Amino acid sequence: MTNSIFSSTTVESGGPRTQAGAATQRRIAVAQLDIRAGQMSANLAKVRRTIREHRSADLLVFPELVLQGHLYSTAPRHEIIRAIQRTRSDVNKKMYAYARRFDCRLIFGELFQEGERLYNSAAYIDRTHIQRYHKTHVHWTEPFDPGDTLPVFGQGSDALGILICFDSAFPEAARVLALSGAQTIVVIAAIPRQFPWRYVLRRLTSIALDNQVFVIFANRAGRDYYGNSIVIDPYGDVVACAGEEEKVLQATIDLEAVTTWRNNEPLSRHRRPELYRSLTVR
């Protein structure tokens, strides 16, 4: 990859490969924010301001745990519960009001409690729903309970799946989402600087190319996080990358590219599921 690719902030995908019209184009905004752990009011204010300033986007994506910040295995459960309780109870209702008012879809990471279970979650909000995905592959440094479903949100070409950080290391999860109808896979993350970016980029490119989907990756910025939020098209090509500083990455993607590529290279119909059964028993 050249430096010019990684410095781009607003790029249109699809190019010469598809002649689809505006009906299949979507404006994407990836909010690569520098937030502060435990400062929920300040973080929420920054999220709301970002939504207002980029309300023309069709899909606005925020990083993992953007409201509360990250809690690691050293955090006792009562601290996690307290962090959830300190978050204003009307957050999701406010976000829903924003989605209805601006006619956009929002994805953001948050802590979530359901009974005795504590989740690292992604909220998906559109004009008609508030839905959640709970991180299914919990990193060994995290104190959360794992989710047990891989849902797809939205319909038709707008159908998307969500993965949270460590989930992206498991290709089976992305494949399930693609086979379930996802044409875009959104990965929200808080990947620290000590984990090499080149590995993350290879994983994200593999998800896009192997499953013929758009990949939208939202990572935290700041002292301990290197950002590099990115949009990758179904061919595995970089559409836009944010660099390391706090910013909102914008891109226009053409969802017709998914259909075009899947028609030209029909991978799904040539799968041999009978050969893969051992994956579910090991």
C-alpha positions as protocol buffer text, in pm:
chain_id: "A"
residue {
  index: 1
  type: MET
  ca { x: 0 y: 0 z: 0 }
}
residue {
  index: 2
  type: THR
  ca { x: 125 y: 347 z: -80 }
}
residue {
  index: 3
  type: ASN
  ca { x: 118 y: 638 z: 159 }
}
residue {
  index: 4
  type: SER
  ca { x: -125 y: 821 z: -69 }
}
residue {
  index: 5
  type: ILE
  ca { x: -387 y: 550 z: -11 }
}
residue {
  index: 6
  type: PHE
  ca { x: -359 y: 574 z: 364 }
}
residue {
  index: 7
  type: SER
  ca { x: -384 y: 951 z: 370 }
}
residue {
  index: 8
  type: SER
  ca { x: -718 y: 956 z: 189 }
}
residue {
  index: 9
  type: THR
  ca { x: -1028 y: 1055 z: 383 }
}
residue {
  index: 10
  type: THR
  ca { x: -1314 y: 1065 z: 132 }
}
residue {
  index: 11
  type: VAL
  ca { x: -1315 y: 823 z: -162 }
}
residue {
  index: 12
  type: GLU
  ca { x: -1585 y: 666 z: -375 }
}
residue {
  index: 13
  type: SER
  ca { x: -1577 y: 290 z: -419 }
}
residue {
  index: 14
  type: GLY
  ca { x: -1698 y: 81 z: -707 }
}
residue {
  index: 15
  type: GLY
  ca { x: -1503 y: 261 z: -981 }
}
residue {
  index: 16
  type: PRO
  ca { x: -1508 y: 100 z: -1324 }
}
residue {
  index: 17
  type: ARG
  ca { x: -1632 y: -232 z: -1192 }
}
residue {
  index: 18
  type: THR
  ca { x: -1996 y: -125 z: -1151 }
}
residue {
  index: 19
  type: GLN
  ca { x: -2228 y: 119 z: -1326 }
}
residue {
  index: 20
  type: ALA
  ca { x: -2491 y: 129 z: -1050 }
}
residue {
  index: 21
  type: GLY
  ca { x: -2669 y: 454 z: -978 }
}
residue {
  index: 22
  type: ALA
  ca { x: -2712 y: 657 z: -665 }
}
residue {
  index: 23
  type: ALA
  ca { x: -2972 y: 412 z: -527 }
}
residue {
  index: 24
  type: THR
  ca { x: -2697 y: 173 z: -421 }
}
residue {
  index: 25
  type: GLN
  ca { x: -2453 y: 433 z: -294 }
}
residue {
  index: 26
  type: ARG
  ca { x: -2415 y: 490 z: 80 }
}
residue {
  index: 27
  type: ARG
  ca { x: -2232 y: 764 z: 268 }
}
residue {
  index: 28
  type: ILE
  ca { x: -2024 y: 615 z: 549 }
}
residue {
  index: 29
  type: ALA
  ca { x: -1879 y: 808 z: 844 }
}
residue {
  index: 30
  type: VAL
  ca { x: -1638 y: 635 z: 1083 }
}
residue {
  index: 31
  type: ALA
  ca { x: -1586 y: 833 z: 1403 }
}
residue {
  index: 32
  type: GLN
  ca { x: -1232 y: 759 z: 1517 }
}
residue {
  index: 33
  type: LEU
  ca { x: -1255 y: 924 z: 1859 }
}
residue {
  index: 34
  type: ASP
  ca { x: -1017 y: 974 z: 2149 }
}
residue {
  index: 35
  type: ILE
  ca { x: -1231 y: 910 z: 2455 }
}
residue {
  index: 36
  type: ARG
  ca { x: -1154 y: 888 z: 2827 }
}
residue {
  index: 37
  type: ALA
  ca { x: -1229 y: 583 z: 3040 }
}
residue {
  index: 38
  type: GLY
  ca { x: -1489 y: 654 z: 3304 }
}
residue {
  index: 39
  type: GLN
  ca { x: -1581 y: 999 z: 3170 }
}
residue {
  index: 40
  type: MET
  ca { x: -1919 y: 900 z: 3034 }
}
residue {
  index: 41
  type: SER
  ca { x: -2070 y: 1248 z: 3016 }
}
residue {
  index: 42
  type: ALA
  ca { x: -1777 y: 1388 z: 2817 }
}
residue {
  index: 43
  type: ASN
  ca { x: -1768 y: 1083 z: 2590 }
}
residue {
  index: 44
  type: LEU
  ca { x: -2140 y: 1099 z: 2528 }
}
residue {
  index: 45
  type: ALA
  ca { x: -2121 y: 1470 z: 2448 }
}
residue {
  index: 46
  type: LYS
  ca { x: -1850 y: 1400 z: 2191 }
}
residue {
  index: 47
  type: VAL
  ca { x: -2056 y: 1121 z: 2035 }
}
residue {
  index: 48
  type: ARG
  ca { x: -2366 y: 1340 z: 2011 }
}
residue {
  index: 49
  type: ARG
  ca { x: -2170 y: 1629 z: 1862 }
}
residue {
  index: 50
  type: THR
  ca { x: -2024 y: 1394 z: 1603 }
}
residue {
  index: 51
  type: ILE
  ca { x: -2371 y: 1271 z: 1508 }
}
residue {
  index: 52
  type: ARG
  ca { x: -2500 y: 1625 z: 1465 }
}
residue {
  index: 53
  type: GLU
  ca { x: -2202 y: 1727 z: 1253 }
}
residue {
  index: 54
  type: HIS
  ca { x: -2222 y: 1418 z: 1030 }
}
residue {
  index: 55
  type: ARG
  ca { x: -2597 y: 1363 z: 1023 }
}
residue {
  index: 56
  type: SER
  ca { x: -2597 y: 1340 z: 643 }
}
residue {
  index: 57
  type: ALA
  ca { x: -2423 y: 1000 z: 660 }
}
residue {
  index: 58
  type: ASP
  ca { x: -2631 y: 691 z: 588 }
}
residue {
  index: 59
  type: LEU
  ca { x: -2426 y: 492 z: 841 }
}
residue {
  index: 60
  type: LEU
  ca { x: -2227 y: 639 z: 1128 }
}
residue {
  index: 61
  type: VAL
  ca { x: -1993 y: 402 z: 1316 }
}
residue {
  index: 62
  type: PHE
  ca { x: -1817 y: 456 z: 1651 }
}
residue {
  index: 63
  type: PRO
  ca { x: -1546 y: 240 z: 1815 }
}
residue {
  index: 64
  type: GLU
  ca { x: -1571 y: -33 z: 2077 }
}
residue {
  index: 65
  type: LEU
  ca { x: -1686 y: 80 z: 2424 }
}
residue {
  index: 66
  type: VAL
  ca { x: -1691 y: 443 z: 2309 }
}
residue {
  index: 67
  type: LEU
  ca { x: -1915 y: 549 z: 2598 }
}
residue {
  index: 68
  type: GLN
  ca { x: -1743 y: 397 z: 2901 }
}
residue {
  index: 69
  type: GLY
  ca { x: -1392 y: 311 z: 2782 }
}
residue {
  index: 70
  type: HIS
  ca { x: -1222 y: -25 z: 2823 }
}
residue {
  index: 71
  type: LEU
  ca { x: -1221 y: -237 z: 3139 }
}
residue {
  index: 72
  type: TYR
  ca { x: -975 y: -525 z: 3165 }
}
residue {
  index: 73
  type: SER
  ca { x: -958 y: -848 z: 3363 }
}
residue {
  index: 74
  type: THR
  ca { x: -836 y: -666 z: 3672 }
}
residue {
  index: 75
  type: ALA
  ca { x: -1172 y: -487 z: 3698 }
}
residue {
  index: 76
  type: PRO
  ca { x: -1412 y: -657 z: 3942 }
}
residue {
  index: 77
  type: ARG
  ca { x: -1767 y: -716 z: 3829 }
}
residue {
  index: 78
  type: HIS
  ca { x: -1908 y: -456 z: 4067 }
}
residue {
  index: 79
  type: GLU
  ca { x: -1691 y: -192 z: 3897 }
}
residue {
  index: 80
  type: ILE
  ca { x: -1833 y: -289 z: 3558 }
}
residue {
  index: 81
  type: ILE
  ca { x: -2188 y: -274 z: 3693 }
}
residue {
  index: 82
  type: ARG
  ca { x: -2118 y: 67 z: 3846 }
}
residue {
  index: 83
  type: ALA
  ca { x: -1984 y: 192 z: 3512 }
}
residue {
  index: 84
  type: ILE
  ca { x: -2302 y: 73 z: 3341 }
}
residue {
  index: 85
  type: GLN
  ca { x: -2519 y: 237 z: 3604 }
}
residue {
  index: 86
  type: ARG
  ca { x: -2330 y: 565 z: 3579 }
}
residue {
  index: 87
  type: THR
  ca { x: -2416 y: 582 z: 3210 }
}
residue {
  index: 88
  type: ARG
  ca { x: -2734 y: 778 z: 3172 }
}
residue {
  index: 89
  type: SER
  ca { x: -3027 y: 541 z: 3132 }
}
residue {
  index: 90
  type: ASP
  ca { x: -3173 y: 735 z: 2843 }
}
residue {
  index: 91
  type: VAL
  ca { x: -2864 y: 709 z: 2618 }
}
residue {
  index: 92
  type: ASN
  ca { x: -3014 y: 462 z: 2373 }
}
residue {
  index: 93
  type: LYS
  ca { x: -3343 y: 651 z: 2359 }
}
residue {
  index: 94
  type: LYS
  ca { x: -3153 y: 970 z: 2277 }
}
residue {
  index: 95
  type: MET
  ca { x: -2957 y: 789 z: 2007 }
}
residue {
  index: 96
  type: TYR
  ca { x: -3280 y: 647 z: 1868 }
}
residue {
  index: 97
  type: ALA
  ca { x: -3424 y: 996 z: 1853 }
}
residue {
  index: 98
  type: TYR
  ca { x: -3116 y: 1107 z: 1659 }
}
residue {
  index: 99
  type: ALA
  ca { x: -3150 y: 817 z: 1415 }
}
residue {
  index: 100
  type: ARG
  ca { x: -3516 y: 901 z: 1349 }
}
residue {
  index: 101
  type: ARG
  ca { x: -3450 y: 1274 z: 1321 }
}
residue {
  index: 102
  type: PHE
  ca { x: -3154 y: 1243 z: 1084 }
}
residue {
  index: 103
  type: ASP
  ca { x: -3271 y: 922 z: 906 }
}
residue {
  index: 104
  type: CYS
  ca { x: -2939 y: 744 z: 957 }
}
residue {
  index: 105
  type: ARG
  ca { x: -2810 y: 425 z: 1112 }
}
residue {
  index: 106
  type: LEU
  ca { x: -2581 y: 432 z: 1415 }
}
residue {
  index: 107
  type: ILE
  ca { x: -2342 y: 171 z: 1554 }
}
residue {
  index: 108
  type: PHE
  ca { x: -2150 y: 228 z: 1876 }
}
residue {
  index: 109
  type: GLY
  ca { x: -1985 y: 20 z: 2146 }
}
residue {
  index: 110
  type: GLU
  ca { x: -2110 y: 10 z: 2505 }
}
residue {
  index: 111
  type: LEU
  ca { x: -2116 y: -198 z: 2821 }
}
residue {
  index: 112
  type: PHE
  ca { x: -2447 y: -377 z: 2863 }
}
residue {
  index: 113
  type: GLN
  ca { x: -2602 y: -577 z: 3146 }
}
residue {
  index: 114
  type: GLU
  ca { x: -2866 y: -844 z: 3096 }
}
residue {
  index: 115
  type: GLY
  ca { x: -2958 y: -1016 z: 3419 }
}
residue {
  index: 116
  type: GLU
  ca { x: -2635 y: -1148 z: 3569 }
}
residue {
  index: 117
  type: ARG
  ca { x: -2445 y: -1129 z: 3242 }
}
residue {
  index: 118
  type: LEU
  ca { x: -2215 y: -839 z: 3153 }
}
residue {
  index: 119
  type: TYR
  ca { x: -2147 y: -783 z: 2785 }
}
residue {
  index: 120
  type: ASN
  ca { x: -1914 y: -588 z: 2562 }
}
residue {
  index: 121
  type: SER
  ca { x: -2180 y: -486 z: 2312 }
}
residue {
  index: 122
  type: ALA
  ca { x: -2247 y: -298 z: 1992 }
}
residue {
  index: 123
  type: ALA
  ca { x: -2573 y: -108 z: 1970 }
}
residue {
  index: 124
  type: TYR
  ca { x: -2732 y: -93 z: 1623 }
}
residue {
  index: 125
  type: ILE
  ca { x: -2992 y: 183 z: 1594 }
}
residue {
  index: 126
  type: ASP
  ca { x: -3201 y: 282 z: 1294 }
}
residue {
  index: 127
  type: ARG
  ca { x: -3537 y: 453 z: 1247 }
}
residue {
  index: 128
  type: THR
  ca { x: -3732 y: 152 z: 1370 }
}
residue {
  index: 129
  type: HIS
  ca { x: -3506 y: -52 z: 1600 }
}
residue {
  index: 130
  type: ILE
  ca { x: -3262 y: -52 z: 1887 }
}
residue {
  index: 131
  type: GLN
  ca { x: -3079 y: -384 z: 1861 }
}
residue {
  index: 132
  type: ARG
  ca { x: -2755 y: -524 z: 2000 }
}
residue {
  index: 133
  type: TYR
  ca { x: -2474 y: -760 z: 1923 }
}
residue {
  index: 134
  type: HIS
  ca { x: -2282 y: -901 z: 2219 }
}
residue {
  index: 135
  type: LYS
  ca { x: -1915 y: -979 z: 2157 }
}
residue {
  index: 136
  type: THR
  ca { x: -1890 y: -1355 z: 2105 }
}
residue {
  index: 137
  type: HIS
  ca { x: -1511 y: -1401 z: 2126 }
}
residue {
  index: 138
  type: VAL
  ca { x: -1403 y: -1242 z: 2452 }
}
residue {
  index: 139
  type: HIS
  ca { x: -1031 y: -1170 z: 2480 }
}
residue {
  index: 140
  type: TRP
  ca { x: -857 y: -1332 z: 2777 }
}
residue {
  index: 141
  type: THR
  ca { x: -778 y: -988 z: 2918 }
}
residue {
  index: 142
  type: GLU
  ca { x: -1147 y: -893 z: 2938 }
}
residue {
  index: 143
  type: PRO
  ca { x: -1393 y: -964 z: 3222 }
}
residue {
  index: 144
  type: PHE
  ca { x: -1705 y: -991 z: 3005 }
}
residue {
  index: 145
  type: ASP
  ca { x: -1947 y: -1274 z: 2936 }
}
residue {
  index: 146
  type: PRO
  ca { x: -1954 y: -1398 z: 2574 }
}
residue {
  index: 147
  type: GLY
  ca { x: -2255 y: -1355 z: 2350 }
}
residue {
  index: 148
  type: ASP
  ca { x: -2393 y: -1656 z: 2168 }
}
residue {
  index: 149
  type: THR
  ca { x: -2542 y: -1525 z: 1842 }
}
residue {
  index: 150
  type: LEU
  ca { x: -2414 y: -1363 z: 1523 }
}
residue {
  index: 151
  type: PRO
  ca { x: -2710 y: -1152 z: 1406 }
}
residue {
  index: 152
  type: VAL
  ca { x: -2747 y: -962 z: 1080 }
}
residue {
  index: 153
  type: PHE
  ca { x: -2911 y: -619 z: 1093 }
}
residue {
  index: 154
  type: GLY
  ca { x: -3095 y: -441 z: 812 }
}
residue {
  index: 155
  type: GLN
  ca { x: -3228 y: -583 z: 489 }
}
residue {
  index: 156
  type: GLY
  ca { x: -3122 y: -639 z: 129 }
}
residue {
  index: 157
  type: SER
  ca { x: -2808 y: -460 z: 22 }
}
residue {
  index: 158
  type: ASP
  ca { x: -2808 y: -273 z: 354 }
}
residue {
  index: 159
  type: ALA
  ca { x: -2782 y: -595 z: 556 }
}
residue {
  index: 160
  type: LEU
  ca { x: -2476 y: -588 z: 779 }
}
residue {
  index: 161
  type: GLY
  ca { x: -2310 y: -787 z: 1052 }
}
residue {
  index: 162
  type: ILE
  ca { x: -2104 y: -659 z: 1342 }
}
residue {
  index: 163
  type: LEU
  ca { x: -1786 y: -796 z: 1496 }
}
residue {
  index: 164
  type: ILE
  ca { x: -1609 y: -650 z: 1799 }
}
residue {
  index: 165
  type: CYS
  ca { x: -1228 y: -638 z: 1798 }
}
residue {
  index: 166
  type: PHE
  ca { x: -1107 y: -993 z: 1890 }
}
residue {
  index: 167
  type: ASP
  ca { x: -1401 y: -1141 z: 1696 }
}
residue {
  index: 168
  type: SER
  ca { x: -1220 y: -1046 z: 1375 }
}
residue {
  index: 169
  type: ALA
  ca { x: -948 y: -1304 z: 1447 }
}
residue {
  index: 170
  type: PHE
  ca { x: -1199 y: -1583 z: 1384 }
}
residue {
  index: 171
  type: PRO
  ca { x: -1282 y: -1619 z: 1012 }
}
residue {
  index: 172
  type: GLU
  ca { x: -1573 y: -1850 z: 1090 }
}
residue {
  index: 173
  type: ALA
  ca { x: -1764 y: -1561 z: 1248 }
}
residue {
  index: 174
  type: ALA
  ca { x: -1733 y: -1341 z: 939 }
}
residue {
  index: 175
  type: ARG
  ca { x: -1828 y: -1633 z: 714 }
}
residue {
  index: 176
  type: VAL
  ca { x: -2145 y: -1698 z: 915 }
}
residue {
  index: 177
  type: LEU
  ca { x: -2244 y: -1331 z: 878 }
}
residue {
  index: 178
  type: ALA
  ca { x: -2184 y: -1335 z: 502 }
}
residue {
  index: 179
  type: LEU
  ca { x: -2380 y: -1660 z: 457 }
}
residue {
  index: 180
  type: SER
  ca { x: -2661 y: -1506 z: 665 }
}
residue {
  index: 181
  type: GLY
  ca { x: -2697 y: -1220 z: 417 }
}
residue {
  index: 182
  type: ALA
  ca { x: -2453 y: -953 z: 535 }
}
residue {
  index: 183
  type: GLN
  ca { x: -2310 y: -745 z: 251 }
}
residue {
  index: 184
  type: THR
  ca { x: -2112 y: -527 z: 489 }
}
residue {
  index: 185
  type: ILE
  ca { x: -1925 y: -634 z: 802 }
}
residue {
  index: 186
  type: VAL
  ca { x: -1859 y: -362 z: 1058 }
}
residue {
  index: 187
  type: VAL
  ca { x: -1571 y: -420 z: 1299 }
}
residue {
  index: 188
  type: ILE
  ca { x: -1557 y: -188 z: 1599 }
}
residue {
  index: 189
  type: ALA
  ca { x: -1240 y: -201 z: 1805 }
}
residue {
  index: 190
  type: ALA
  ca { x: -1008 y: -59 z: 2069 }
}
residue {
  index: 191
  type: ILE
  ca { x: -682 y: -209 z: 1945 }
}
residue {
  index: 192
  type: PRO
  ca { x: -380 y: -75 z: 2136 }
}
residue {
  index: 193
  type: ARG
  ca { x: -57 y: 43 z: 1980 }
}
residue {
  index: 194
  type: GLN
  ca { x: 143 y: -261 z: 2088 }
}
residue {
  index: 195
  type: PHE
  ca { x: -54 y: -488 z: 1854 }
}
residue {
  index: 196
  type: PRO
  ca { x: 95 y: -457 z: 1502 }
}
residue {
  index: 197
  type: TRP
  ca { x: -131 y: -275 z: 1256 }
}
residue {
  index: 198
  type: ARG
  ca { x: -12 y: -488 z: 966 }
}
residue {
  index: 199
  type: TYR
  ca { x: -174 y: -794 z: 1123 }
}
residue {
  index: 200
  type: VAL
  ca { x: -504 y: -612 z: 1168 }
}
residue {
  index: 201
  type: LEU
  ca { x: -498 y: -492 z: 806 }
}
residue {
  index: 202
  type: ARG
  ca { x: -438 y: -846 z: 679 }
}
residue {
  index: 203
  type: ARG
  ca { x: -728 y: -980 z: 884 }
}
residue {
  index: 204
  type: LEU
  ca { x: -965 y: -710 z: 763 }
}
residue {
  index: 205
  type: THR
  ca { x: -860 y: -753 z: 401 }
}
residue {
  index: 206
  type: SER
  ca { x: -916 y: -1128 z: 429 }
}
residue {
  index: 207
  type: ILE
  ca { x: -1265 y: -1075 z: 570 }
}
residue {
  index: 208
  type: ALA
  ca { x: -1353 y: -849 z: 277 }
}
residue {
  index: 209
  type: LEU
  ca { x: -1200 y: -1058 z: -1 }
}
residue {
  index: 210
  type: ASP
  ca { x: -1291 y: -1406 z: 128 }
}
residue {
  index: 211
  type: ASN
  ca { x: -1653 y: -1311 z: 194 }
}
residue {
  index: 212
  type: GLN
  ca { x: -1698 y: -1055 z: -87 }
}
residue {
  index: 213
  type: VAL
  ca { x: -1825 y: -787 z: 151 }
}
residue {
  index: 214
  type: PHE
  ca { x: -1743 y: -430 z: 242 }
}
residue {
  index: 215
  type: VAL
  ca { x: -1554 y: -404 z: 570 }
}
residue {
  index: 216
  type: ILE
  ca { x: -1586 y: -93 z: 786 }
}
residue {
  index: 217
  type: PHE
  ca { x: -1334 y: -81 z: 1072 }
}
residue {
  index: 218
  type: ALA
  ca { x: -1368 y: 176 z: 1353 }
}
residue {
  index: 219
  type: ASN
  ca { x: -1078 y: 194 z: 1601 }
}
residue {
  index: 220
  type: ARG
  ca { x: -1008 y: 430 z: 1887 }
}
residue {
  index: 221
  type: ALA
  ca { x: -756 y: 711 z: 1855 }
}
residue {
  index: 222
  type: GLY
  ca { x: -543 y: 860 z: 2132 }
}
residue {
  index: 223
  type: ARG
  ca { x: -224 y: 800 z: 2324 }
}
residue {
  index: 224
  type: ASP
  ca { x: -264 y: 423 z: 2365 }
}
residue {
  index: 225
  type: TYR
  ca { x: -449 y: 350 z: 2039 }
}
residue {
  index: 226
  type: TYR
  ca { x: -334 y: 396 z: 1682 }
}
residue {
  index: 227
  type: GLY
  ca { x: -660 y: 460 z: 1501 }
}
residue {
  index: 228
  type: ASN
  ca { x: -619 y: 358 z: 1136 }
}
residue {
  index: 229
  type: SER
  ca { x: -994 y: 318 z: 1092 }
}
residue {
  index: 230
  type: ILE
  ca { x: -1048 y: 194 z: 740 }
}
residue {
  index: 231
  type: VAL
  ca { x: -1303 y: 105 z: 473 }
}
residue {
  index: 232
  type: ILE
  ca { x: -1224 y: -189 z: 243 }
}
residue {
  index: 233
  type: ASP
  ca { x: -1427 y: -294 z: -59 }
}
residue {
  index: 234
  type: PRO
  ca { x: -1530 y: -652 z: -157 }
}
residue {
  index: 235
  type: TYR
  ca { x: -1222 y: -683 z: -380 }
}
residue {
  index: 236
  type: GLY
  ca { x: -994 y: -627 z: -81 }
}
residue {
  index: 237
  type: ASP
  ca { x: -895 y: -276 z: -193 }
}
residue {
  index: 238
  type: VAL
  ca { x: -868 y: 14 z: 52 }
}
residue {
  index: 239
  type: VAL
  ca { x: -1136 y: 277 z: -6 }
}
residue {
  index: 240
  type: ALA
  ca { x: -1024 y: 513 z: 272 }
}
residue {
  index: 241
  type: CYS
  ca { x: -807 y: 510 z: 585 }
}
residue {
  index: 242
  type: ALA
  ca { x: -803 y: 764 z: 866 }
}
residue {
  index: 243
  type: GLY
  ca { x: -444 y: 761 z: 991 }
}
residue {
  index: 244
  type: GLU
  ca { x: -375 y: 793 z: 1364 }
}
residue {
  index: 245
  type: GLU
  ca { x: -526 y: 1124 z: 1470 }
}
residue {
  index: 246
  type: GLU
  ca { x: -880 y: 1175 z: 1597 }
}
residue {
  index: 247
  type: LYS
  ca { x: -1107 y: 1239 z: 1299 }
}
residue {
  index: 248
  type: VAL
  ca { x: -1421 y: 1129 z: 1121 }
}
residue {
  index: 249
  type: LEU
  ca { x: -1335 y: 920 z: 817 }
}
residue {
  index: 250
  type: GLN
  ca { x: -1584 y: 964 z: 533 }
}
residue {
  index: 251
  type: ALA
  ca { x: -1634 y: 747 z: 227 }
}
residue {
  index: 252
  type: THR
  ca { x: -1902 y: 678 z: -32 }
}
residue {
  index: 253
  type: ILE
  ca { x: -1943 y: 312 z: -113 }
}
residue {
  index: 254
  type: ASP
  ca { x: -2149 y: 148 z: -385 }
}
residue {
  index: 255
  type: LEU
  ca { x: -2318 y: -165 z: -254 }
}
residue {
  index: 256
  type: GLU
  ca { x: -2373 y: -288 z: -609 }
}
residue {
  index: 257
  type: ALA
  ca { x: -2004 y: -384 z: -601 }
}
residue {
  index: 258
  type: VAL
  ca { x: -2094 y: -678 z: -376 }
}
residue {
  index: 259
  type: THR
  ca { x: -2348 y: -815 z: -622 }
}
residue {
  index: 260
  type: THR
  ca { x: -2118 y: -756 z: -920 }
}
residue {
  index: 261
  type: TRP
  ca { x: -1822 y: -933 z: -762 }
}
residue {
  index: 262
  type: ARG
  ca { x: -2030 y: -1224 z: -635 }
}
residue {
  index: 263
  type: ASN
  ca { x: -2178 y: -1272 z: -983 }
}
residue {
  index: 264
  type: ASN
  ca { x: -1837 y: -1258 z: -1150 }
}
residue {
  index: 265
  type: GLU
  ca { x: -1671 y: -1482 z: -892 }
}
residue {
  index: 266
  type: PRO
  ca { x: -1949 y: -1697 z: -740 }
}
residue {
  index: 267
  type: LEU
  ca { x: -1759 y: -1837 z: -443 }
}
residue {
  index: 268
  type: SER
  ca { x: -2060 y: -1918 z: -226 }
}
residue {
  index: 269
  type: ARG
  ca { x: -2223 y: -2162 z: -466 }
}
residue {
  index: 270
  type: HIS
  ca { x: -1899 y: -2361 z: -492 }
}
residue {
  index: 271
  type: ARG
  ca { x: -1857 y: -2416 z: -121 }
}
residue {
  index: 272
  type: ARG
  ca { x: -1832 y: -2777 z: 5 }
}
residue {
  index: 273
  type: PRO
  ca { x: -1996 y: -2766 z: 351 }
}
residue {
  index: 274
  type: GLU
  ca { x: -1973 y: -3143 z: 388 }
}
residue {
  index: 275
  type: LEU
  ca { x: -1595 y: -3106 z: 405 }
}
residue {
  index: 276
  type: TYR
  ca { x: -1606 y: -2844 z: 677 }
}
residue {
  index: 277
  type: ARG
  ca { x: -1804 y: -3029 z: 944 }
}
residue {
  index: 278
  type: SER
  ca { x: -1498 y: -3091 z: 1157 }
}
residue {
  index: 279
  type: LEU
  ca { x: -1479 y: -2716 z: 1220 }
}
residue {
  index: 280
  type: THR
  ca { x: -1785 y: -2740 z: 1445 }
}
residue {
  index: 281
  type: VAL
  ca { x: -1656 y: -3025 z: 1666 }
}
residue {
  index: 282
  type: ARG
  ca { x: -1297 y: -2918 z: 1736 }
}
